[in-house]
Amino acid sequence: MSDRSSAVSRDDGNGDTEARFIRRCLELAARARGATSPNPLVGAVVVREGVVVGSAWHHRAGEPHAERLALQQAGPQAGGATLYSNMEPCCHHGRTPPCVDAIIEAGVARVVSAIRDPDPRVDGKGFEALRAAGIEVSSGFESQAAAELNAGYLKIQRSGIPFVIGKAALSLDGRLATRTGSSQWITGEQARAMAHRIRAGVDAVVVGVGTVLADDPRLTARHGGGAGPRYRVVLDSHLRTPPQASLLQQRDGVPLIMTTQAAASGERQRLEKAGATVLVVAADGQGRVDLPAVLVRLAALDVCTVMLEGGSRLLTEALQIGIIDKVFLFYAPLLIGGAEALPLWGGEGVAQMDEARRLQRVRHYRLGRDWAVEGYLRTPPEPE
Ligand code: AOF
Ligand code: ZN
């Protein structure tokens, strides 16, 4: 919980210092990635005369907030100090008491923040309460990075729908598999390790039943990724998942099969006996599990971030209806070829170049012999 390794510095009176301590908050907050939903990732540092006297992060929902932990660590040294936090301190009684009360009681002189907390119970009222108590408040430092870190929390607060990441491993010519469906393995160890780390940071991973039948994935976070996603989800309108599927043999995270009314009750019982939780959701026009209905159902389970991992049909549908916020594409230097080999985005695609979806804030990674490209189809809003 404590972290005193951060560099000691003098406040030079300009925004660089503020941004640097907010970046420290973001680093601390990110340590709980994947563990705090439905709560945000929050880190806080207390700085007195340029010296860090307390630093902490929120570990999980129901446990103390970052600000309270950092103030506890600072003790009496918080008097007259500056408190940095990557999100507006809360002012309501949830599962835990308001941070603003603790900040006021501790005698903090200044609060510096990255973004407003869009939770309607807070939403600017935290800043107001601090100002009303005579505390100097400033916000807006590193707001883009702060919004990216809490993309899931911000999206669910704003729209009730989880943030959706589309992930795929592709050959350089854009194929997910060969024409016979073989896809193991396209990318190497390093790329797969990174994919597992991303899995560890989301609340749910989702695949279509075709991927279960073809690849028999476990959908856990291995390669030192920490605890895996809370839900490992299969979209399976007719319950074709075999009860001996590997994803049902894992302990980490709930194996969740989302199906439609059309599924036979015998199949359902067989899968439940094998350890799956089976949920019925609405069907789309073709009798398949309706993707928007899946997202709403996952939101009700406190899922803020979802990763769609394939196959081609699921990703195509998701791209077509525009539910993907961000993509993570891993490329191997392979050429697979074949008009029948599964693409990332099948169907008709767009007709004109100006209709093509362009990624924003693109980042590239080199992973041994492979690469990854990360980019947004919709950037997370930055509440001021
Ligand atoms: C902060 N610092 O570290 C976090 C905040 O049920 P509770 O008491 O945990 O309240 C949850 C809400 O508190 C959540 O929706 C968000 O508004 C805020 N989370 N706020 O000041 C923190 N985790
Ligand atoms: Zn709080």
mmCIF file of C-alpha atoms and ligand atoms in Angstrom:
data_model
loop_
_atom_site.group_PDB
_atom_site.id
_atom_site.type_symbol
_atom_site.label_atom_id
_atom_site.label_comp_id
_atom_site.label_asym_id
_atom_site.label_seq_id
_atom_site.Cartn_x
_atom_site.Cartn_y
_atom_site.Cartn_z
ATOM 1 C CA MET A 1 0.000 0.000 0.000
ATOM 2 C CA SER A 2 2.773 2.416 0.831
ATOM 3 C CA ASP A 3 5.173 3.690 -1.734
ATOM 4 C CA ARG A 4 7.937 6.036 -0.800
ATOM 5 C CA SER A 5 10.146 5.413 -3.789
ATOM 6 C CA SER A 6 8.964 8.491 -5.683
ATOM 7 C CA ALA A 7 11.499 11.226 -6.248
ATOM 8 C CA VAL A 8 11.607 14.073 -3.777
ATOM 9 C CA SER A 9 11.185 17.396 -5.496
ATOM 10 C CA ARG A 10 10.645 21.074 -4.827
ATOM 11 C CA ASP A 11 7.547 22.709 -6.178
ATOM 12 C CA ASP A 12 8.823 25.027 -8.889
ATOM 13 C CA GLY A 13 5.480 26.755 -9.161
ATOM 14 C CA ASN A 14 4.642 25.603 -12.669
ATOM 15 C CA GLY A 15 2.382 22.972 -14.150
ATOM 16 C CA ASP A 16 5.184 20.472 -14.766
ATOM 17 C CA THR A 17 5.372 19.583 -11.099
ATOM 18 C CA GLU A 18 1.611 19.187 -10.894
ATOM 19 C CA ALA A 19 1.588 16.956 -13.971
ATOM 20 C CA ARG A 20 4.436 14.870 -12.618
ATOM 21 C CA PHE A 21 2.649 14.103 -9.348
ATOM 22 C CA ILE A 22 -0.565 13.338 -11.239
ATOM 23 C CA ARG A 23 1.422 10.901 -13.402
ATOM 24 C CA ARG A 24 2.613 9.307 -10.160
ATOM 25 C CA CYS A 25 -1.053 8.985 -9.090
ATOM 26 C CA LEU A 26 -1.843 7.322 -12.419
ATOM 27 C CA GLU A 27 0.997 4.821 -11.954
ATOM 28 C CA LEU A 28 -0.199 3.974 -8.469
ATOM 29 C CA ALA A 29 -3.826 3.725 -9.607
ATOM 30 C CA ALA A 30 -2.888 1.357 -12.443
ATOM 31 C CA ARG A 31 -1.589 -1.214 -9.941
ATOM 32 C CA ALA A 32 -5.188 -2.213 -9.258
ATOM 33 C CA ARG A 33 -6.085 -2.465 -12.946
ATOM 34 C CA GLY A 34 -8.855 -5.024 -13.399
ATOM 35 C CA ALA A 35 -9.665 -5.188 -9.667
ATOM 36 C CA THR A 36 -11.719 -2.085 -8.790
ATOM 37 C CA SER A 37 -14.857 -2.206 -10.952
ATOM 38 C CA PRO A 38 -17.454 -0.800 -10.606
ATOM 39 C CA ASN A 39 -15.178 1.735 -8.903
ATOM 40 C CA PRO A 40 -12.531 3.777 -10.745
ATOM 41 C CA LEU A 41 -8.762 3.344 -10.583
ATOM 42 C CA VAL A 42 -7.517 6.060 -8.258
ATOM 43 C CA GLY A 43 -4.073 6.903 -6.914
ATOM 44 C CA ALA A 44 -3.244 9.720 -4.488
ATOM 45 C CA VAL A 45 -0.091 11.357 -3.163
ATOM 46 C CA VAL A 46 0.284 13.858 -0.347
ATOM 47 C CA VAL A 47 3.147 16.298 -0.866
ATOM 48 C CA ARG A 48 4.494 18.666 1.765
ATOM 49 C CA GLU A 49 7.105 21.229 0.811
ATOM 50 C CA GLY A 50 7.988 19.154 -2.225
ATOM 51 C CA VAL A 51 8.363 15.915 -0.272
ATOM 52 C CA VAL A 52 6.022 12.954 -0.748
ATOM 53 C CA VAL A 53 4.651 12.124 2.715
ATOM 54 C CA GLY A 54 1.900 9.713 1.699
ATOM 55 C CA SER A 55 0.996 7.699 -1.390
ATOM 56 C CA ALA A 56 -1.591 5.020 -1.995
ATOM 57 C CA TRP A 57 -4.136 3.605 -4.397
ATOM 58 C CA HIS A 58 -7.653 2.229 -4.251
ATOM 59 C CA HIS A 59 -7.455 -1.585 -4.237
ATOM 60 C CA ARG A 60 -11.038 -2.712 -4.784
ATOM 61 C CA ALA A 61 -14.662 -1.639 -4.395
ATOM 62 C CA GLY A 62 -15.738 -1.620 -0.759
ATOM 63 C CA GLU A 63 -12.204 -0.917 0.462
ATOM 64 C CA PRO A 64 -10.852 2.539 1.424
ATOM 65 C CA HIS A 65 -10.349 5.171 -1.256
ATOM 66 C CA ALA A 66 -6.883 6.250 -2.350
ATOM 67 C CA GLU A 67 -7.076 9.691 -0.726
ATOM 68 C CA ARG A 68 -7.951 8.310 2.712
ATOM 69 C CA LEU A 69 -5.105 5.793 2.568
ATOM 70 C CA ALA A 70 -2.578 8.427 1.479
ATOM 71 C CA LEU A 71 -3.739 10.835 4.227
ATOM 72 C CA GLN A 72 -3.506 8.071 6.810
ATOM 73 C CA GLN A 73 0.061 7.479 5.785
ATOM 74 C CA ALA A 74 0.894 11.189 5.913
ATOM 75 C CA GLY A 75 -0.601 11.547 9.407
ATOM 76 C CA PRO A 76 -0.086 15.046 10.892
ATOM 77 C CA GLN A 77 2.222 15.944 7.982
ATOM 78 C CA ALA A 78 -0.893 16.346 5.812
ATOM 79 C CA GLY A 79 -1.567 19.691 7.544
ATOM 80 C CA GLY A 80 -0.859 22.453 4.998
ATOM 81 C CA ALA A 81 0.138 19.878 2.351
ATOM 82 C CA THR A 82 -1.036 19.364 -1.249
ATOM 83 C CA LEU A 83 -3.076 16.293 -2.084
ATOM 84 C CA TYR A 84 -2.827 14.991 -5.656
ATOM 85 C CA SER A 85 -5.333 12.528 -7.048
ATOM 86 C CA ASN A 86 -6.168 11.462 -10.591
ATOM 87 C CA MET A 87 -9.894 11.856 -9.943
ATOM 88 C CA GLU A 88 -12.033 14.362 -8.091
ATOM 89 C CA PRO A 89 -12.278 13.283 -4.429
ATOM 90 C CA CYS A 90 -15.712 11.922 -3.549
ATOM 91 C CA CYS A 91 -18.174 13.759 -1.305
ATOM 92 C CA HIS A 92 -20.785 11.049 -0.694
ATOM 93 C CA HIS A 93 -21.308 8.107 1.608
ATOM 94 C CA GLY A 94 -21.089 4.988 -0.565
ATOM 95 C CA ARG A 95 -19.634 1.788 0.813
ATOM 96 C CA THR A 96 -17.026 4.093 2.366
ATOM 97 C CA PRO A 97 -17.191 7.637 3.857
ATOM 98 C CA PRO A 98 -16.470 10.779 1.777
ATOM 99 C CA CYS A 99 -12.840 11.591 0.959
ATOM 100 C CA VAL A 100 -13.533 15.337 1.128
ATOM 101 C CA ASP A 101 -14.298 15.023 4.878
ATOM 102 C CA ALA A 102 -10.934 13.349 5.466
ATOM 103 C CA ILE A 103 -9.146 15.974 3.342
ATOM 104 C CA ILE A 104 -10.753 18.857 5.258
ATOM 105 C CA GLU A 105 -10.132 17.226 8.652
ATOM 106 C CA ALA A 106 -6.472 16.651 7.813
ATOM 107 C CA GLY A 107 -5.998 20.360 7.100
ATOM 108 C CA VAL A 108 -4.847 19.910 3.505
ATOM 109 C CA ALA A 109 -4.186 23.292 1.849
ATOM 110 C CA ARG A 110 -4.448 22.388 -1.852
ATOM 111 C CA VAL A 111 -6.003 19.648 -3.947
ATOM 112 C CA VAL A 112 -4.752 18.976 -7.481
ATOM 113 C CA SER A 113 -6.665 16.605 -9.694
ATOM 114 C CA ALA A 114 -6.808 15.275 -13.254
ATOM 115 C CA ILE A 115 -10.511 14.849 -14.027
ATOM 116 C CA ARG A 116 -13.948 15.317 -12.516
ATOM 117 C CA ASP A 117 -15.697 12.191 -11.191
ATOM 118 C CA PRO A 118 -18.800 11.721 -13.392
ATOM 119 C CA ASP A 119 -20.621 9.676 -10.713
ATOM 120 C CA PRO A 120 -23.800 11.794 -10.275
ATOM 121 C CA ARG A 121 -23.270 11.682 -6.503
ATOM 122 C CA VAL A 122 -19.996 13.582 -7.046
ATOM 123 C CA ASP A 123 -19.782 15.286 -10.481
ATOM 124 C CA GLY A 124 -18.161 18.552 -9.383
ATOM 125 C CA LYS A 125 -19.671 18.594 -5.908
ATOM 126 C CA GLY A 126 -16.447 17.177 -4.435
ATOM 127 C CA PHE A 127 -14.448 20.130 -5.784
ATOM 128 C CA GLU A 128 -17.164 22.535 -4.597
ATOM 129 C CA ALA A 129 -17.135 21.159 -1.059
ATOM 130 C CA LEU A 130 -13.352 21.500 -0.889
ATOM 131 C CA ARG A 131 -13.466 25.103 -2.155
ATOM 132 C CA ALA A 132 -16.239 25.921 0.307
ATOM 133 C CA ALA A 133 -13.891 24.751 3.073
ATOM 134 C CA GLY A 134 -11.214 27.191 1.865
ATOM 135 C CA ILE A 135 -9.060 24.615 0.070
ATOM 136 C CA GLU A 136 -7.434 25.675 -3.196
ATOM 137 C CA VAL A 137 -8.518 23.300 -5.978
ATOM 138 C CA SER A 138 -7.107 22.851 -9.467
ATOM 139 C CA SER A 139 -7.932 20.214 -12.034
ATOM 140 C CA GLY A 140 -7.200 19.257 -15.642
ATOM 141 C CA PHE A 141 -3.630 17.935 -15.328
ATOM 142 C CA GLU A 142 -2.852 14.888 -17.516
ATOM 143 C CA SER A 143 -6.573 14.637 -18.236
ATOM 144 C CA GLN A 144 -6.153 12.579 -21.420
ATOM 145 C CA ALA A 145 -4.045 9.911 -19.724
ATOM 146 C CA ALA A 146 -6.438 9.961 -16.763
ATOM 147 C CA ALA A 147 -9.448 9.452 -19.037
ATOM 148 C CA GLU A 148 -7.681 6.590 -20.833
ATOM 149 C CA LEU A 149 -6.821 4.841 -17.572
ATOM 150 C CA ASN A 150 -10.453 5.012 -16.421
ATOM 151 C CA ALA A 151 -12.042 4.566 -19.860
ATOM 152 C CA GLY A 152 -14.291 1.752 -18.572
ATOM 153 C CA TYR A 153 -15.480 3.644 -15.510
ATOM 154 C CA LEU A 154 -16.106 6.849 -17.483
ATOM 155 C CA LYS A 155 -18.034 5.067 -20.213
ATOM 156 C CA ILE A 156 -20.265 3.109 -17.875
ATOM 157 C CA GLN A 157 -20.992 6.229 -15.803
ATOM 158 C CA ARG A 158 -21.897 8.207 -18.914
ATOM 159 C CA SER A 159 -23.807 5.625 -20.941
ATOM 160 C CA GLY A 160 -24.447 2.528 -18.831
ATOM 161 C CA ILE A 161 -22.534 0.493 -21.447
ATOM 162 C CA PRO A 162 -19.081 -1.027 -20.806
ATOM 163 C CA PHE A 163 -15.981 0.116 -22.702
ATOM 164 C CA VAL A 164 -15.285 -2.433 -25.452
ATOM 165 C CA ILE A 165 -11.848 -3.488 -26.655
ATOM 166 C CA GLY A 166 -11.574 -5.584 -29.815
ATOM 167 C CA LYS A 167 -8.509 -7.821 -29.770
ATOM 168 C CA ALA A 168 -7.141 -10.120 -32.430
ATOM 169 C CA ALA A 169 -3.940 -11.823 -33.513
ATOM 170 C CA LEU A 170 -3.484 -11.530 -37.275
ATOM 171 C CA SER A 171 -1.131 -12.476 -40.056
ATOM 172 C CA LEU A 172 0.387 -9.511 -41.855
ATOM 173 C CA ASP A 173 -2.202 -10.024 -44.607
ATOM 174 C CA GLY A 174 -5.017 -9.612 -42.081
ATOM 175 C CA ARG A 175 -6.120 -13.221 -41.537
ATOM 176 C CA LEU A 176 -7.260 -14.611 -38.165
ATOM 177 C CA ALA A 177 -6.872 -18.230 -39.330
ATOM 178 C CA THR A 178 -6.116 -20.345 -42.390
ATOM 179 C CA ARG A 179 -8.907 -21.475 -44.707
ATOM 180 C CA THR A 180 -9.281 -24.648 -42.596
ATOM 181 C CA GLY A 181 -9.660 -22.601 -39.397
ATOM 182 C CA SER A 182 -6.207 -23.286 -37.965
ATOM 183 C CA SER A 183 -4.946 -20.348 -35.899
ATOM 184 C CA GLN A 184 -2.551 -21.727 -33.289
ATOM 185 C CA TRP A 185 -0.248 -19.964 -33.137
ATOM 186 C CA ILE A 186 -0.067 -16.831 -35.240
ATOM 187 C CA THR A 187 1.915 -14.658 -32.828
ATOM 188 C CA GLY A 188 4.817 -15.630 -30.560
ATOM 189 C CA GLU A 189 5.394 -15.726 -26.801
ATOM 190 C CA GLN A 190 5.931 -12.003 -26.240
ATOM 191 C CA ALA A 191 2.775 -10.969 -28.054
ATOM 192 C CA ARG A 192 0.749 -13.586 -26.210
ATOM 193 C CA ALA A 193 2.198 -12.439 -22.880
ATOM 194 C CA MET A 194 1.086 -8.879 -23.630
ATOM 195 C CA ALA A 195 -2.382 -10.120 -24.603
ATOM 196 C CA HIS A 196 -2.596 -11.908 -21.253
ATOM 197 C CA ARG A 197 -1.607 -8.731 -19.406
ATOM 198 C CA ILE A 198 -4.387 -6.873 -21.188
ATOM 199 C CA ARG A 199 -6.811 -9.669 -20.250
ATOM 200 C CA ALA A 200 -5.816 -9.247 -16.622
ATOM 201 C CA GLY A 201 -6.861 -5.591 -16.807
ATOM 202 C CA VAL A 202 -10.406 -6.099 -18.102
ATOM 203 C CA ASP A 203 -13.507 -7.276 -16.257
ATOM 204 C CA ALA A 204 -14.721 -9.716 -18.908
ATOM 205 C CA VAL A 205 -13.342 -11.435 -22.000
ATOM 206 C CA VAL A 206 -15.864 -12.521 -24.605
ATOM 207 C CA VAL A 207 -15.609 -14.997 -27.488
ATOM 208 C CA GLY A 208 -18.058 -16.583 -29.900
ATOM 209 C CA VAL A 209 -18.767 -20.295 -29.602
ATOM 210 C CA GLY A 210 -16.980 -20.863 -32.943
ATOM 211 C CA THR A 211 -13.716 -19.865 -31.248
ATOM 212 C CA VAL A 212 -14.394 -22.287 -28.381
ATOM 213 C CA LEU A 213 -14.998 -25.113 -30.864
ATOM 214 C CA ALA A 214 -11.972 -24.237 -33.006
ATOM 215 C CA ASP A 215 -9.357 -23.248 -30.391
ATOM 216 C CA ASP A 216 -10.636 -24.467 -27.001
ATOM 217 C CA PRO A 217 -9.233 -21.357 -25.215
ATOM 218 C CA ARG A 218 -8.981 -21.039 -21.437
ATOM 219 C CA LEU A 219 -9.467 -17.228 -21.486
ATOM 220 C CA THR A 220 -7.493 -16.808 -18.273
ATOM 221 C CA ALA A 221 -4.594 -14.394 -17.739
ATOM 222 C CA ARG A 222 -1.404 -16.425 -17.612
ATOM 223 C CA HIS A 223 2.186 -15.276 -18.268
ATOM 224 C CA GLY A 224 2.288 -13.449 -14.930
ATOM 225 C CA GLY A 225 -0.677 -11.259 -15.823
ATOM 226 C CA GLY A 226 -2.040 -11.432 -12.275
ATOM 227 C CA ALA A 227 -5.647 -12.298 -11.521
ATOM 228 C CA GLY A 228 -7.609 -12.904 -14.694
ATOM 229 C CA PRO A 229 -10.876 -11.304 -15.788
ATOM 230 C CA ARG A 230 -13.834 -11.800 -13.451
ATOM 231 C CA TYR A 231 -15.928 -13.237 -16.257
ATOM 232 C CA ARG A 232 -14.902 -15.482 -19.136
ATOM 233 C CA VAL A 233 -17.823 -15.279 -21.528
ATOM 234 C CA VAL A 234 -18.970 -17.385 -24.494
ATOM 235 C CA LEU A 235 -21.739 -16.170 -26.784
ATOM 236 C CA ASP A 236 -23.484 -19.367 -27.719
ATOM 237 C CA SER A 237 -27.042 -19.008 -29.049
ATOM 238 C CA HIS A 238 -27.636 -22.785 -29.315
ATOM 239 C CA LEU A 239 -25.405 -24.030 -26.480
ATOM 240 C CA ARG A 240 -22.859 -25.838 -28.600
ATOM 241 C CA THR A 241 -20.095 -25.363 -25.991
ATOM 242 C CA PRO A 242 -18.852 -28.855 -25.026
ATOM 243 C CA PRO A 243 -19.065 -29.519 -21.242
ATOM 244 C CA GLN A 244 -15.419 -30.626 -21.366
ATOM 245 C CA ALA A 245 -14.285 -27.275 -22.866
ATOM 246 C CA SER A 246 -11.050 -26.003 -21.277
ATOM 247 C CA LEU A 247 -12.617 -22.721 -20.219
ATOM 248 C CA LEU A 248 -14.956 -24.665 -17.904
ATOM 249 C CA GLN A 249 -12.028 -26.403 -16.213
ATOM 250 C CA GLN A 250 -10.400 -23.178 -14.939
ATOM 251 C CA ARG A 251 -10.917 -21.719 -11.491
ATOM 252 C CA ASP A 252 -10.046 -18.069 -12.203
ATOM 253 C CA GLY A 253 -13.147 -16.036 -13.047
ATOM 254 C CA VAL A 254 -16.695 -17.163 -13.706
ATOM 255 C CA PRO A 255 -17.265 -19.071 -16.966
ATOM 256 C CA LEU A 256 -20.405 -17.418 -18.307
ATOM 257 C CA ILE A 257 -22.320 -18.706 -21.300
ATOM 258 C CA MET A 258 -24.771 -16.243 -22.819
ATOM 259 C CA THR A 259 -27.452 -17.838 -24.895
ATOM 260 C CA THR A 260 -30.983 -17.265 -26.250
ATOM 261 C CA GLN A 261 -34.452 -18.659 -25.528
ATOM 262 C CA ALA A 262 -33.882 -21.070 -28.423
ATOM 263 C CA ALA A 263 -31.334 -23.100 -26.425
ATOM 264 C CA ALA A 264 -32.436 -26.553 -25.259
ATOM 265 C CA SER A 265 -32.872 -26.878 -21.489
ATOM 266 C CA GLY A 266 -31.041 -30.234 -21.441
ATOM 267 C CA GLU A 267 -27.930 -28.583 -22.851
ATOM 268 C CA ARG A 268 -28.244 -25.832 -20.289
ATOM 269 C CA GLN A 269 -28.334 -28.283 -17.395
ATOM 270 C CA ARG A 270 -25.367 -30.192 -18.787
ATOM 271 C CA LEU A 271 -23.279 -27.000 -18.981
ATOM 272 C CA GLU A 272 -24.348 -25.799 -15.536
ATOM 273 C CA LYS A 273 -23.321 -29.166 -14.144
ATOM 274 C CA ALA A 274 -19.948 -28.671 -15.794
ATOM 275 C CA GLY A 275 -19.512 -25.399 -13.867
ATOM 276 C CA ALA A 276 -20.862 -22.779 -16.272
ATOM 277 C CA THR A 277 -23.258 -20.002 -15.393
ATOM 278 C CA VAL A 278 -25.797 -19.804 -18.212
ATOM 279 C CA LEU A 279 -27.695 -16.562 -18.893
ATOM 280 C CA VAL A 280 -30.432 -16.048 -21.457
ATOM 281 C CA VAL A 281 -30.348 -12.740 -23.342
ATOM 282 C CA ALA A 282 -32.295 -11.347 -26.316
ATOM 283 C CA ALA A 283 -31.654 -12.709 -29.797
ATOM 284 C CA ASP A 284 -30.855 -10.490 -32.792
ATOM 285 C CA GLY A 285 -32.626 -10.671 -36.189
ATOM 286 C CA GLN A 286 -30.688 -13.827 -37.125
ATOM 287 C CA GLY A 287 -31.412 -15.637 -33.863
ATOM 288 C CA ARG A 288 -27.907 -14.989 -32.511
ATOM 289 C CA VAL A 289 -27.164 -13.554 -29.099
ATOM 290 C CA ASP A 290 -27.734 -9.788 -29.423
ATOM 291 C CA LEU A 291 -24.469 -7.942 -28.748
ATOM 292 C CA PRO A 292 -25.940 -4.731 -27.281
ATOM 293 C CA ALA A 293 -28.052 -6.925 -24.949
ATOM 294 C CA VAL A 294 -24.889 -8.756 -23.885
ATOM 295 C CA LEU A 295 -23.209 -5.452 -22.970
ATOM 296 C CA VAL A 296 -26.205 -4.293 -20.935
ATOM 297 C CA ARG A 297 -26.272 -7.631 -19.103
ATOM 298 C CA LEU A 298 -22.551 -7.447 -18.336
ATOM 299 C CA ALA A 299 -22.954 -3.864 -17.073
ATOM 300 C CA ALA A 300 -25.491 -5.198 -14.562
ATOM 301 C CA LEU A 301 -22.726 -7.508 -13.297
ATOM 302 C CA ASP A 302 -20.487 -4.456 -12.607
ATOM 303 C CA VAL A 303 -18.419 -5.069 -15.717
ATOM 304 C CA CYS A 304 -16.913 -1.754 -16.885
ATOM 305 C CA THR A 305 -14.453 -3.069 -19.500
ATOM 306 C CA VAL A 306 -14.986 -5.916 -21.946
ATOM 307 C CA MET A 307 -12.535 -7.442 -24.377
ATOM 308 C CA LEU A 308 -13.902 -9.168 -27.481
ATOM 309 C CA GLU A 309 -11.370 -11.776 -28.545
ATOM 310 C CA GLY A 310 -12.965 -13.227 -31.661
ATOM 311 C CA GLY A 311 -13.674 -14.958 -33.809
ATOM 312 C CA SER A 312 -14.163 -13.248 -37.104
ATOM 313 C CA ARG A 313 -17.944 -13.329 -36.879
ATOM 314 C CA LEU A 314 -18.088 -11.665 -33.443
ATOM 315 C CA LEU A 315 -15.529 -8.975 -34.367
ATOM 316 C CA THR A 316 -17.204 -8.354 -37.730
ATOM 317 C CA GLU A 317 -20.598 -7.924 -36.081
ATOM 318 C CA ALA A 318 -19.126 -5.678 -33.375
ATOM 319 C CA LEU A 319 -17.345 -3.492 -35.940
ATOM 320 C CA GLN A 320 -20.440 -3.344 -38.111
ATOM 321 C CA ILE A 321 -22.734 -2.138 -35.339
ATOM 322 C CA GLY A 322 -20.086 0.213 -33.959
ATOM 323 C CA ILE A 323 -19.749 -1.033 -30.392
ATOM 324 C CA ILE A 324 -15.931 -1.241 -30.320
ATOM 325 C CA ASP A 325 -14.188 1.663 -28.569
ATOM 326 C CA LYS A 326 -10.599 0.537 -28.994
ATOM 327 C CA VAL A 327 -8.666 -2.160 -30.829
ATOM 328 C CA PHE A 328 -5.573 -4.084 -29.867
ATOM 329 C CA LEU A 329 -4.250 -5.866 -32.941
ATOM 330 C CA PHE A 330 -1.268 -8.190 -32.833
ATOM 331 C CA TYR A 331 0.515 -8.808 -36.131
ATOM 332 C CA ALA A 332 2.886 -11.628 -36.993
ATOM 333 C CA PRO A 333 5.143 -11.434 -40.064
ATOM 334 C CA LEU A 334 3.218 -14.242 -41.785
ATOM 335 C CA LEU A 335 1.269 -14.365 -45.017
ATOM 336 C CA ILE A 336 -1.642 -16.821 -44.894
ATOM 337 C CA GLY A 337 -3.596 -15.955 -48.015
ATOM 338 C CA GLY A 338 -6.823 -17.424 -49.317
ATOM 339 C CA ALA A 339 -10.131 -15.693 -50.010
ATOM 340 C CA GLU A 340 -11.753 -18.173 -47.611
ATOM 341 C CA ALA A 341 -9.301 -17.530 -44.758
ATOM 342 C CA LEU A 342 -11.091 -15.658 -41.949
ATOM 343 C CA PRO A 343 -10.516 -11.882 -41.879
ATOM 344 C CA LEU A 344 -10.741 -9.523 -38.897
ATOM 345 C CA TRP A 345 -13.594 -7.640 -40.525
ATOM 346 C CA GLY A 346 -15.603 -9.752 -42.957
ATOM 347 C CA GLY A 347 -19.022 -8.995 -44.408
ATOM 348 C CA GLU A 348 -19.232 -6.203 -46.946
ATOM 349 C CA GLY A 349 -16.861 -3.714 -45.367
ATOM 350 C CA VAL A 350 -17.044 -0.092 -46.467
ATOM 351 C CA ALA A 351 -17.474 1.061 -50.073
ATOM 352 C CA GLN A 352 -15.383 4.229 -50.100
ATOM 353 C CA MET A 353 -12.018 5.068 -48.550
ATOM 354 C CA ASP A 354 -13.515 7.966 -46.655
ATOM 355 C CA GLU A 355 -15.867 5.539 -44.907
ATOM 356 C CA ALA A 356 -12.979 3.426 -43.548
ATOM 357 C CA ARG A 357 -12.664 3.584 -39.781
ATOM 358 C CA ARG A 358 -9.507 5.454 -38.799
ATOM 359 C CA LEU A 359 -7.860 4.690 -35.455
ATOM 360 C CA GLN A 360 -7.002 7.586 -33.156
ATOM 361 C CA ARG A 361 -4.159 7.932 -30.659
ATOM 362 C CA VAL A 362 -2.385 5.030 -32.323
ATOM 363 C CA ARG A 363 0.407 3.330 -30.392
ATOM 364 C CA HIS A 364 2.804 0.728 -31.773
ATOM 365 C CA TYR A 365 4.647 -1.967 -29.866
ATOM 366 C CA ARG A 366 7.456 -4.222 -30.976
ATOM 367 C CA LEU A 367 7.128 -7.675 -29.401
ATOM 368 C CA GLY A 368 10.007 -9.925 -30.455
ATOM 369 C CA ARG A 369 9.305 -10.873 -34.071
ATOM 370 C CA ASP A 370 5.731 -9.531 -33.854
ATOM 371 C CA TRP A 371 4.045 -6.145 -33.417
ATOM 372 C CA ALA A 372 0.965 -4.736 -31.763
ATOM 373 C CA VAL A 373 -1.085 -1.721 -32.777
ATOM 374 C CA GLU A 374 -3.402 -0.071 -30.279
ATOM 375 C CA GLY A 375 -5.872 2.633 -31.259
ATOM 376 C CA TYR A 376 -9.244 4.112 -30.432
ATOM 377 C CA LEU A 377 -12.322 4.063 -32.614
ATOM 378 C CA ARG A 378 -13.905 6.339 -30.005
ATOM 379 C CA THR A 379 -11.739 8.252 -27.547
ATOM 380 C CA PRO A 380 -12.764 8.377 -23.890
ATOM 381 C CA PRO A 381 -14.202 11.754 -22.848
ATOM 382 C CA GLU A 382 -12.177 13.900 -20.447
ATOM 383 C CA PRO A 383 -14.526 15.313 -17.796
ATOM 384 C CA GLU A 384 -13.059 18.636 -16.641
HETATM 385 C C1 AOF B 1 -12.373 8.740 -4.607
HETATM 386 N N1 AOF B 1 -11.270 7.981 -4.396
HETATM 387 O O1 AOF B 1 -10.176 6.047 -4.499
HETATM 388 C C2 AOF B 1 -12.354 6.141 -5.391
HETATM 389 C C3 AOF B 1 -13.485 6.963 -5.638
HETATM 390 O O2 AOF B 1 -18.827 2.732 -2.515
HETATM 391 P P1 AOF B 1 -17.673 3.673 -2.384
HETATM 392 O O3 AOF B 1 -17.679 4.430 -1.093
HETATM 393 O O4 AOF B 1 -16.342 3.036 -2.678
HETATM 394 O O5 AOF B 1 -17.908 4.807 -3.485
HETATM 395 C C4 AOF B 1 -17.785 4.511 -4.867
HETATM 396 C C5 AOF B 1 -17.711 5.794 -5.631
HETATM 397 O O6 AOF B 1 -16.645 6.565 -5.099
HETATM 398 C C6 AOF B 1 -17.404 5.668 -7.102
HETATM 399 O O7 AOF B 1 -18.557 5.566 -7.914
HETATM 400 C C7 AOF B 1 -16.683 6.951 -7.377
HETATM 401 O O8 AOF B 1 -17.597 8.034 -7.461
HETATM 402 C C8 AOF B 1 -15.886 7.155 -6.120
HETATM 403 N N2 AOF B 1 -14.587 6.458 -6.210
HETATM 404 N N3 AOF B 1 -13.436 8.245 -5.245
HETATM 405 O O9 AOF B 1 -12.416 9.897 -4.167
HETATM 406 C C9 AOF B 1 -11.211 6.708 -4.752
HETATM 407 N N4 AOF B 1 -12.352 4.830 -5.726
HETATM 408 ZN ZN ZN B 2 -13.461 8.904 -2.003
#
